[in-house]
XYZ file of C-alpha atoms in Angstrom:
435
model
C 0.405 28.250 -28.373
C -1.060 25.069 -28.992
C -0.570 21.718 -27.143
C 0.837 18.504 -29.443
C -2.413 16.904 -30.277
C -0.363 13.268 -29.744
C -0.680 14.772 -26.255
C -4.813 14.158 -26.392
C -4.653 10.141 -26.031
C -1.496 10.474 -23.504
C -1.499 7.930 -20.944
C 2.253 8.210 -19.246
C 3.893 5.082 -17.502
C 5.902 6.915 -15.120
C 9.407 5.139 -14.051
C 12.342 6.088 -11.764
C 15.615 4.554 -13.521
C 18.266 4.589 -11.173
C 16.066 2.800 -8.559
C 14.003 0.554 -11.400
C 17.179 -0.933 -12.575
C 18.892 -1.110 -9.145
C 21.469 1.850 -9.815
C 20.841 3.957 -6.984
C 21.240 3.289 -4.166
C 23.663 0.560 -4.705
C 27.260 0.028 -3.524
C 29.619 -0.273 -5.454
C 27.542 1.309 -8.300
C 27.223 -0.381 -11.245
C 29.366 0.625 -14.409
C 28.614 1.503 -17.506
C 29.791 -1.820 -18.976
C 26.167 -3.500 -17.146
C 24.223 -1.050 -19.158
C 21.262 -1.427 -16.633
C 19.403 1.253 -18.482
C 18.559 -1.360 -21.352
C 16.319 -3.319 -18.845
C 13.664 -0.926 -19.027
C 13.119 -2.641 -22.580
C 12.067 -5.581 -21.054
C 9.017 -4.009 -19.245
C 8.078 -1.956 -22.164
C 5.248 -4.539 -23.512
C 4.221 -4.217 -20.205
C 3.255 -0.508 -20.024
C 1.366 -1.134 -23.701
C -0.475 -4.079 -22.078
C -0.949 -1.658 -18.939
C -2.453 0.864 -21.889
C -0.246 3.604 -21.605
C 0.879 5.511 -24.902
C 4.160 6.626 -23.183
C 7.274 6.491 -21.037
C 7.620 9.116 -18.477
C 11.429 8.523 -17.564
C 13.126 9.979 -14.428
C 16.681 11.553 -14.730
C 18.673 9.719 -16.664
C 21.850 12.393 -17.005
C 25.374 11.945 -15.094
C 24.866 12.611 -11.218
C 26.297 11.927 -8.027
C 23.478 10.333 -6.423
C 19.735 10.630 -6.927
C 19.769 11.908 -9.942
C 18.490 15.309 -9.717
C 22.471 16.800 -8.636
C 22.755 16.673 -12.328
C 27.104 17.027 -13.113
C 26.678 16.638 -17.099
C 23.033 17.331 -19.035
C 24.333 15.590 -22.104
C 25.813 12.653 -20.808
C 23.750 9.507 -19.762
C 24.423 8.707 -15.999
C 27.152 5.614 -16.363
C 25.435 3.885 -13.636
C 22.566 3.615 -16.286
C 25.116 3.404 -19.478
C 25.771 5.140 -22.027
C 24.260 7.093 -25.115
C 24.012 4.273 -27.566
C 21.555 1.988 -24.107
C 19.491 5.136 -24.280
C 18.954 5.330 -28.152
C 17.754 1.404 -27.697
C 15.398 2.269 -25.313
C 14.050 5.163 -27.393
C 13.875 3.155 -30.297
C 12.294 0.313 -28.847
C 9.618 2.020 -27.229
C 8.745 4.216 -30.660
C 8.705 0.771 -32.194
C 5.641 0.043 -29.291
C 3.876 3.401 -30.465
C 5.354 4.914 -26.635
C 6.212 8.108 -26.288
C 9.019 9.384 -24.347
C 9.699 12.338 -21.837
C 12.775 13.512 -20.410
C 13.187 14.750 -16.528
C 15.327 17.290 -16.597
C 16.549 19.514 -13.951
C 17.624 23.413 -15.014
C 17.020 24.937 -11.133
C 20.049 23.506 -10.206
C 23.228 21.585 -10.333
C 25.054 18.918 -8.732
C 28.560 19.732 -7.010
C 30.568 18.509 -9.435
C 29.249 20.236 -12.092
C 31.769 21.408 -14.590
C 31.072 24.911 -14.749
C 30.482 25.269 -10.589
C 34.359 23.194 -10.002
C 35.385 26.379 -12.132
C 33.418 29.218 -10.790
C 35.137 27.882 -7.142
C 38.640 27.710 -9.271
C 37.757 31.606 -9.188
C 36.238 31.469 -12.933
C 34.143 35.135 -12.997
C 32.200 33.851 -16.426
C 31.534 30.765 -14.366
C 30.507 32.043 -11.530
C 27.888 34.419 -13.438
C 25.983 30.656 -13.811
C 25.016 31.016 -10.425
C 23.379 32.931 -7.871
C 24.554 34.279 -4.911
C 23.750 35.576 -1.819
C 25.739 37.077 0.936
C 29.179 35.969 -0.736
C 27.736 32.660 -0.694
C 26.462 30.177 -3.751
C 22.610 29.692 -3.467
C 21.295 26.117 -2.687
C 18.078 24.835 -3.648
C 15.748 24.290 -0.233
C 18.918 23.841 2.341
C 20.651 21.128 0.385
C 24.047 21.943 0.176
C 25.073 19.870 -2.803
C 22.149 21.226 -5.218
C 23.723 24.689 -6.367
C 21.331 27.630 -7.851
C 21.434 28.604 -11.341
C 21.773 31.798 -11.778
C 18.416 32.141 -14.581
C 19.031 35.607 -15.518
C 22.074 34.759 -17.311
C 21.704 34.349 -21.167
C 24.279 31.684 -21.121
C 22.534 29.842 -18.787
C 19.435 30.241 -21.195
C 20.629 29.100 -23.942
C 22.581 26.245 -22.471
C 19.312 24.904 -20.925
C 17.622 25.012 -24.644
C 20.944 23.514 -26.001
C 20.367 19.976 -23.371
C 16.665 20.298 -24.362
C 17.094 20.195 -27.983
C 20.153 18.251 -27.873
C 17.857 15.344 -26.803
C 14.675 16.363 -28.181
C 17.024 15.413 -31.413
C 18.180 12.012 -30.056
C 14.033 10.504 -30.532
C 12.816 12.198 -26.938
C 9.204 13.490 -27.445
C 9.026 15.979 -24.148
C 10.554 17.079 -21.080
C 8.928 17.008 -17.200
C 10.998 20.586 -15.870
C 11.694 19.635 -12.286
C 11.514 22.115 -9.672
C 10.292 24.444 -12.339
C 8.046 26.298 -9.379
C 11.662 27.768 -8.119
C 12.485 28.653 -11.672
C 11.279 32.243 -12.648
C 8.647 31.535 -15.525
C 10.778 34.447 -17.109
C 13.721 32.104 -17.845
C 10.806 29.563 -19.356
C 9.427 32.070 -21.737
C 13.047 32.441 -23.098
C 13.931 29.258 -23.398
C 10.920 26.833 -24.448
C 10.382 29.064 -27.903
C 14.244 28.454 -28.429
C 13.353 24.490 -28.540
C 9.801 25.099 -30.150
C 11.155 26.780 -32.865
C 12.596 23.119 -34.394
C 10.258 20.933 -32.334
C 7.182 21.935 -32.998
C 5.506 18.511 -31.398
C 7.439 18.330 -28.017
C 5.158 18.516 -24.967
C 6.461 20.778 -22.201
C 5.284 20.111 -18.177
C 6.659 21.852 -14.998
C 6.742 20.329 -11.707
C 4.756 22.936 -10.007
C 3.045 22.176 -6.277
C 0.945 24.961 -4.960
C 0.005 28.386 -6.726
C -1.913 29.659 -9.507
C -1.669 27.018 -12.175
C -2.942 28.708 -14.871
C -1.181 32.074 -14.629
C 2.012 29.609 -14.525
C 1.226 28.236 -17.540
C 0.395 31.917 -19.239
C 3.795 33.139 -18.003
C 5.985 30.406 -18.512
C 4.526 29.040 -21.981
C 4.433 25.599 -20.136
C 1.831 23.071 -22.059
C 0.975 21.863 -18.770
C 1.733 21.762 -15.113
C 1.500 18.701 -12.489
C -1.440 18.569 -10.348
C -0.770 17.947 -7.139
C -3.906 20.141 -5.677
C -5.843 17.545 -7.326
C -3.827 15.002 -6.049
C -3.768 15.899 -2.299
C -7.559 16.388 -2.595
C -8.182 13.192 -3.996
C -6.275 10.652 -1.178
C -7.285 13.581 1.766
C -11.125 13.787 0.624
C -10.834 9.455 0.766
C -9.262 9.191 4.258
C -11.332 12.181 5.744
C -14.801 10.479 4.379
C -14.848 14.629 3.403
C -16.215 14.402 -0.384
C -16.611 18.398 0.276
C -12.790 18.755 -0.193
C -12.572 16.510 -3.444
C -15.473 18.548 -5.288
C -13.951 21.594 -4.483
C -10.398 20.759 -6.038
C -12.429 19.165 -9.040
C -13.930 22.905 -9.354
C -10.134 24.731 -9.738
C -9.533 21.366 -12.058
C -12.442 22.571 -14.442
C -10.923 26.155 -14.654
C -7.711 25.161 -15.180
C -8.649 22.669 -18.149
C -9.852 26.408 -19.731
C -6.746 26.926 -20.205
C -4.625 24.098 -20.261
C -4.725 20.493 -19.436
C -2.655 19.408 -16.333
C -0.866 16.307 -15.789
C -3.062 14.226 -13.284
C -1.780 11.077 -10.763
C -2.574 9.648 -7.444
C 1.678 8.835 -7.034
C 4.345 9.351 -8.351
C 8.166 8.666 -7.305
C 8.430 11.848 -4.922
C 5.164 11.199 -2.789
C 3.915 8.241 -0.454
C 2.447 5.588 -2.576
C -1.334 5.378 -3.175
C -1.838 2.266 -1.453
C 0.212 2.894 1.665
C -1.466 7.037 1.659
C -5.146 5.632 2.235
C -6.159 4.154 5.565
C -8.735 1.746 4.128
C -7.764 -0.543 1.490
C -11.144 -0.282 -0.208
C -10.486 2.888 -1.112
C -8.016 2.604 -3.483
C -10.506 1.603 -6.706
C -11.936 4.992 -6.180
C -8.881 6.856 -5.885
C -8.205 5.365 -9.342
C -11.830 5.648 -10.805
C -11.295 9.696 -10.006
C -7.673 9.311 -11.768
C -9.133 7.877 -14.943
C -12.526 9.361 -15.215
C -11.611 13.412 -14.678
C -9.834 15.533 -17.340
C -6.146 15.695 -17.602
C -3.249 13.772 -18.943
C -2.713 10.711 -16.419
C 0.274 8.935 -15.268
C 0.439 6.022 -13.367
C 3.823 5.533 -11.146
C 5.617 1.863 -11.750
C 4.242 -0.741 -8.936
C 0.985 1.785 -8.191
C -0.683 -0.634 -11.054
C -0.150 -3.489 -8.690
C -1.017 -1.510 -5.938
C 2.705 -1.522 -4.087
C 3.240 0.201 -1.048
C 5.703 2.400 0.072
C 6.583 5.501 2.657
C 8.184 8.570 1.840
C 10.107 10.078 5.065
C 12.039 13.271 5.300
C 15.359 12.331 5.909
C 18.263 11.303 3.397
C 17.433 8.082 2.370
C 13.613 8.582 2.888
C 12.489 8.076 -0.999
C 14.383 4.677 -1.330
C 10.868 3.056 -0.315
C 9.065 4.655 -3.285
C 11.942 4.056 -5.915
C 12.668 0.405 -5.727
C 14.364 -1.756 -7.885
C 11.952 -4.182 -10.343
C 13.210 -7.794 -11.015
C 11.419 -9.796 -12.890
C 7.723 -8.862 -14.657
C 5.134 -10.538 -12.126
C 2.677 -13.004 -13.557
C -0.927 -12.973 -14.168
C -1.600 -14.644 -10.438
C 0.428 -12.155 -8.825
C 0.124 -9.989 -5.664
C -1.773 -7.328 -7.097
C -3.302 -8.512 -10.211
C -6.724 -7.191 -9.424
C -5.287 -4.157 -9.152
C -3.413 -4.327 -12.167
C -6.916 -5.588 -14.198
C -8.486 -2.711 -12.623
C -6.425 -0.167 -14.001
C -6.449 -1.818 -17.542
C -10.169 -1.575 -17.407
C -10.200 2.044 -16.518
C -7.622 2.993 -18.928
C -9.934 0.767 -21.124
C -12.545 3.057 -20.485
C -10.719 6.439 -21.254
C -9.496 5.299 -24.300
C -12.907 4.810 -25.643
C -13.870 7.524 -24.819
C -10.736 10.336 -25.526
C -12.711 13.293 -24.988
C -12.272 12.401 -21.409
C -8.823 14.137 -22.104
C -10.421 17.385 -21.026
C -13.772 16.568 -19.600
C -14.937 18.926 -16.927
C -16.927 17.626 -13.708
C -20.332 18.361 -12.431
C -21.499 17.336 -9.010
C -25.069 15.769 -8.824
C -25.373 14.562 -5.116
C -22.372 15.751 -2.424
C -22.548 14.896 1.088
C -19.265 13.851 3.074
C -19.071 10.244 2.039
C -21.245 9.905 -0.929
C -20.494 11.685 -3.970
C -22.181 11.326 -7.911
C -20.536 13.392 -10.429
C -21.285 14.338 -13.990
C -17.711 14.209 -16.014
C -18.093 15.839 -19.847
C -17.043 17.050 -22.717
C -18.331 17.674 -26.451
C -18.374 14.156 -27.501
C -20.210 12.588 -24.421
C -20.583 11.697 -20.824
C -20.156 9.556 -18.038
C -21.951 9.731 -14.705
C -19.902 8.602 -11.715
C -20.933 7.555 -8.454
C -18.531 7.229 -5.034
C -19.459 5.684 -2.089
C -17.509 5.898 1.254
C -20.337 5.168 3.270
C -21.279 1.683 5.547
C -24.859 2.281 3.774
C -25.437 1.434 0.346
C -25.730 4.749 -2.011
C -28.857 5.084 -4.064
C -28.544 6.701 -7.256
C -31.532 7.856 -9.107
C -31.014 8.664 -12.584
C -34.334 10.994 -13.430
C -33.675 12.666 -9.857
C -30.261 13.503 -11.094
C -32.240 15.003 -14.605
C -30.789 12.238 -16.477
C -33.642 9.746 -18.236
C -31.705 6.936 -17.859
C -27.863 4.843 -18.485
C -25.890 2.042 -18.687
C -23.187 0.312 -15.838
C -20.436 0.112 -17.558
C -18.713 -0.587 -14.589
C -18.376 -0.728 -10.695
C -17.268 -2.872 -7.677
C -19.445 -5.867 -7.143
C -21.985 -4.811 -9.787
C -21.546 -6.017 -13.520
C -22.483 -4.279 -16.167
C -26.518 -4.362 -16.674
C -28.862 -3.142 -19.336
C -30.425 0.692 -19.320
C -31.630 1.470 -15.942
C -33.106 4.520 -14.341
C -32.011 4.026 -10.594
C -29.965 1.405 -9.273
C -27.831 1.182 -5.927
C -23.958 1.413 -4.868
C -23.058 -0.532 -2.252
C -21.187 0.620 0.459
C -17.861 1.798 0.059
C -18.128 0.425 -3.788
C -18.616 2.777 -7.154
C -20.401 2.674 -10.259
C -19.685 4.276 -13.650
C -22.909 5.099 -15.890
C -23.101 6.023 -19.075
C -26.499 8.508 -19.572
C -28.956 7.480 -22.465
């Protein structure tokens, strides 16, 4: 199995739809006569000027609420609209060179999903979609209105590669499996060939949080998993001043891209955002100088660019925060903008240099708040230097066994000619290219 190779220069612009256009949570909900979905159009200049090659799109299928108690696969949610507001959006974002990918949700259902209203009409064939335990449906995690599908059922199977391709067909370019860690990778092996075997260039990720990636990937035939090791490492190793904790995860990250290439982010819409997770605002250009300048296939959540901020708290109600609704595109002067210019520059930076895509990192100086790191691949290098510390950091070039290189970026230090040793100051960063 081989991975798209669109999927080398992907750059996803991650969005939440029933919050982005105001759908959920909202009372009364809109109808499908507001076709809300179509506003995404309007920001869709925005994530090419942002330099992202694609659309990551949350659920977008009928639901109940959130989204993810699915009630129809192959019906657009009529908060959102309807099929012919999702072909526009498709459309208009191939006409932008954007890719597209699909959330969809095959662990479980929503309550008022045909085939469950059935199995509790006392349906047998129905009730085969589901598992049980004690006499009882299943529930995903405790939540009483996300039922189990049962995965060991071929109808089940082949229903699930039915939605996939159904939509695959419609102009989508890839799917984001949700939940696919409570899905056996069985059922995935099954099912993913089904699709492959008419669309060949659709890219394939499972939401997967803790375990071994790679024998995931193996099992399930997933082109990639999400990263959340990575993640967690990256905002914990930041507020900790415990650069120990980042190297380590960037370790597992290099044996993992032997295999595969995971999907890499510092938020996304089920996690606190970025700027609210670190404790010192200076931090957050680092957080997204590791994002952009490690192997993987990034995505940047909507607002993160502008550096928004927002809590996630475990009760019902507790992701609202992270999933607002957008208005208006801000302008160049607003709230954010240098946050916004700094991850246009770093995207910048990866674009020119694509072999980034599955660069593996070296360390070259590690203590708890300072660390330099080598970050390669066969077509080059870049040499990147963190500091967390109230002292400025300095970095040697021959004492690293590099000759010499070039800034080609870093806080409060343009870019200068070839140098051999130069200095970080505190809590800033530099990016060097080696001569």
């Amino acid at each position: 199995m081989t991975m798209p190779d669109w999927v080398t220069h992907a750059i996803w612009w991650q969005i939440y739809p029933l919050g982005f256009v105001g759908a959920h949570p909202a009372d009364p909900p809109p109808g499908p006569e507001e076709h809300r979905l179509r506003r995404i159009v309007e920001w869709l200049d925005h994530a090419v000027e942002l330099g992202a090659s694609g659309l990551a799109l949350g659920p977008v299928f009928a639901s109940r609420t959130h989204g993810y108690d699915t009630t129809d696969h192959l019906r657009i949610d009529p908060r959102l609209g309807d099929d012919a507001d999702f072909d526009h959006v498709v459309a208009e974002a191939h006409r932008r060179g954007l890719r597209v990918l699909l959330d969809g949700v095959f662990n479980h259902v929503g309550t008022d999903f045909a085939r469950y209203r059935q199995a509790l009409g006392g349906d047998a064939d129905s009730a085969a979609w589901f598992r049980h335990r004690d006499g009882k449906f299943e529930v995903f995690e405790g939540h009483g209105e996300l039922i189990a599908l049962n995965h060991d059922n071929p109808e089940v199977v082949n229903y699930t590669a039915g939605v996939m391709r159904h939509w695959l067909g419609r102009g989508a370019d890839g799917w984001r499996l949700d939940a696919a860690y409570a899905v056996p990778d069985r059922f995935w092996a099954q099912v993913l060939p089904i699709v492959r075997s008419d669309f060949g260039d659709a890219w394939f990720v499972g939401e997967v949080i803790h375990g071994d990636y790679a024998a995931t990937v193996a099992a399930s035939t997933f082109d990639s998993v999400t990263q959340y090791e990575l993640w967690k490492a990256v905002w914990s190793a930041l507020n900790d001043g415990n650069f120990h904790e980042l190297d380590w995860a960037l370790q597992r990250h290099n044996d993992f891209l032997a295999s595969f290439v995971p999907m890499t982010f510092v938020g996304n819409h089920d996690v606190t955002r970025i700027a609210s997770q670190l404790s010192d605002a200076r931090h957050l250009e680092h957080a997204l100088v590791i994002l952009f300048t490690t192997g993987g296939i990034p995505s940047v959540y909507a607002g993160d660019e502008w550096g928004h901020q927002g809590v996630k708290e475990e009760r019902r109600g507790g992701d609202d925060a992270v999933r607002p609704e957008f208005g208006e595109r801000p302008g160049p002067d607003a709230p954010g903008a240098d946050v916004l210019r700094l991850h246009q520059y770093l995207i910048g930076l990866r674009r020119r240099h694509p072999w980034l895509h599955s660069a593996t990192t070296t360390p070259l100086l590690l203590t708890n708040t300072q660390y330099v790191y080598r970050s390669a691949g066969a077509a080059g290098a870049l040499v990147v230097a963190l500091n967390l510390d109230d002292a400025p950091l300095r970095v040697a070039l021959p004492e690293l066994g590099l000759a010499s290189g070039v800034v080609v970026a870093g806080s409060k230090a343009p870019p200068q000619e070839q140098i051999e040793v130069t200095e970080v100051p505190p809590h800033g960063w530099l990016v060097i290219e080696p001569r």
